[in-house]
PDB file of C-alpha atoms in Angstrom:
ATOM      1  CA  ILE A  30      -2.041   5.992 -15.475  1.00 63.00           C
ATOM      2  CA  ALA A  31      -0.309   2.816 -17.113  1.00 69.00           C
ATOM      3  CA  GLU A  32       2.542   5.001 -18.263  1.00 70.00           C
ATOM      4  CA  MET A  33       3.214   6.404 -14.910  1.00 63.00           C
ATOM      5  CA  LEU A  34       3.415   2.594 -13.344  1.00 63.00           C
ATOM      6  CA  THR A  35       5.873   1.735 -15.795  1.00 66.00           C
ATOM      7  CA  GLU A  36       8.491   4.344 -14.733  1.00 68.00           C
ATOM      8  CA  GLU A  37      11.349   3.526 -12.706  1.00 66.00           C
ATOM      9  CA  LYS A  38      10.365   5.943 -10.059  1.00 65.00           C
ATOM     10  CA  SER A  39      10.578   4.980  -6.768  1.00 62.00           C
ATOM     11  CA  ARG A  40       7.457   6.923  -5.502  1.00 72.00           C
ATOM     12  CA  ILE A  41       4.367   7.430  -7.707  1.00 83.00           C
ATOM     13  CA  ARG A  42       1.276   9.108  -5.979  1.00 87.00           C
ATOM     14  CA  ILE A  43      -2.049   9.080  -7.709  1.00 88.00           C
ATOM     15  CA  GLU A  44      -4.733  11.529  -6.011  1.00 90.00           C
ATOM     16  CA  LEU A  45      -8.169  11.306  -6.759  1.00 91.00           C
ATOM     17  CA  ARG A  46     -10.386  14.328  -4.885  1.00 90.00           C
ATOM     18  CA  LYS A  47     -13.148  13.155  -2.413  1.00 87.00           C
ATOM     19  CA  PHE A  48     -11.938   9.660  -2.691  1.00 92.00           C
ATOM     20  CA  GLY A  49      -8.357   8.758  -1.613  1.00 94.00           C
ATOM     21  CA  VAL A  50      -4.574   8.286  -2.642  1.00 94.00           C
ATOM     22  CA  PHE A  51      -2.716   5.827  -4.054  1.00 93.00           C
ATOM     23  CA  GLU A  52       0.991   5.672  -3.712  1.00 92.00           C
ATOM     24  CA  VAL A  53       3.579   3.430  -4.548  1.00 88.00           C
ATOM     25  CA  LYS A  54       6.261   3.069  -2.160  1.00 88.00           C
ATOM     26  CA  PRO A  55       9.651   1.061  -1.773  1.00 89.00           C
ATOM     27  CA  THR A  56      10.217  -1.193   0.455  1.00 91.00           C
ATOM     28  CA  LYS A  57      13.889  -2.480   1.947  1.00 94.00           C
ATOM     29  CA  ALA A  58      15.416  -5.587   1.393  1.00 95.00           C
ATOM     30  CA  LYS A  59      14.954  -8.264   4.052  1.00 93.00           C
ATOM     31  CA  PRO A  60      18.169 -10.340   4.238  1.00 93.00           C
ATOM     32  CA  ARG A  61      16.914 -12.608   7.359  1.00 93.00           C
ATOM     33  CA  ALA A  62      13.269 -12.804   6.465  1.00 94.00           C
ATOM     34  CA  ARG A  63      11.778 -16.574   7.456  1.00 95.00           C
ATOM     35  CA  ASN A  64       9.570 -19.375   5.668  1.00 93.00           C
ATOM     36  CA  PRO A  65       7.143 -20.020   8.082  1.00 93.00           C
ATOM     37  CA  ARG A  66       6.577 -23.568   6.425  1.00 95.00           C
ATOM     38  CA  THR A  67      10.291 -24.737   6.738  1.00 95.00           C
ATOM     39  CA  ASN A  68      11.626 -22.089   9.283  1.00 94.00           C
ATOM     40  CA  GLU A  69      14.495 -21.554   6.628  1.00 96.00           C
ATOM     41  CA  GLU A  70      16.057 -18.296   6.409  1.00 95.00           C
ATOM     42  CA  VAL A  71      15.228 -16.528   2.835  1.00 95.00           C
ATOM     43  CA  TYR A  72      16.293 -13.101   1.290  1.00 96.00           C
ATOM     44  CA  VAL A  73      13.322 -11.032   0.223  1.00 95.00           C
ATOM     45  CA  PRO A  74      14.494  -8.548  -2.388  1.00 96.00           C
ATOM     46  CA  PRO A  75      13.191  -5.026  -2.519  1.00 94.00           C
ATOM     47  CA  ARG A  76      10.331  -4.141  -4.223  1.00 91.00           C
ATOM     48  CA  ARG A  77       7.423  -1.432  -4.600  1.00 88.00           C
ATOM     49  CA  LYS A  78       4.186  -1.705  -2.585  1.00 91.00           C
ATOM     50  CA  ILE A  79       0.827  -0.037  -2.824  1.00 92.00           C
ATOM     51  CA  HIS A  80      -0.387   2.045  -0.267  1.00 93.00           C
ATOM     52  CA  PHE A  81      -4.107   3.450   0.100  1.00 95.00           C
ATOM     53  CA  LYS A  82      -5.016   6.486   2.029  1.00 95.00           C
ATOM     54  CA  PRO A  83      -8.976   7.062   2.036  1.00 94.00           C
ATOM     55  CA  GLY A  84      -9.972  10.622   1.739  1.00 94.00           C
ATOM     56  CA  LYS A  85     -11.915  12.696   4.211  1.00 92.00           C
ATOM     57  CA  ASN A  86     -15.575  11.744   2.781  1.00 90.00           C
ATOM     58  CA  ILE A  87     -14.679   7.798   2.747  1.00 89.00           C
ATOM     59  CA  ARG A  88     -13.467   7.984   6.086  1.00 89.00           C
ATOM     60  CA  MET A  89     -16.366   9.715   7.377  1.00 90.00           C
ATOM     61  CA  LYS A  90     -18.711   7.129   5.525  1.00 88.00           C
ATOM     62  CA  LEU A  91     -17.176   4.070   6.742  1.00 85.00           C
ATOM     63  CA  HIS A  92     -17.173   5.243  10.373  1.00 84.00           C
ATOM     64  CA  GLN A  93     -20.876   6.193  10.418  1.00 85.00           C
ATOM     65  CA  GLU A  94     -21.397   2.671   9.192  1.00 73.00           C
ATOM     66  CA  TRP A  95     -19.329   1.269  11.750  1.00 70.00           C
ATOM     67  CA  THR A  96     -20.960   3.129  14.637  1.00 75.00           C
ATOM     68  CA  LYS A  97     -24.294   2.387  13.554  1.00 72.00           C
ATOM     69  CA  THR A  98     -23.681  -1.247  13.900  1.00 62.00           C
ATOM     70  CA  ASP A  99     -22.434  -1.075  17.278  1.00 55.00           C
TER      71      ASP A  99
END
């Protein structure tokens, strides 16, 4: 896994059966982002972010827990 994360690929996908999928996705640069403290416009460079999509078993278990508490 460590070797995969050091590669320069823009998208990396790690799938764990019955658990979920971790995916590294690129973000776009934001040339006109705003600093909320100073209200100053700042440039945010492109980067990579981690996205997690839970598997069916996890989603169903969380849904059961959620509906039990209502």
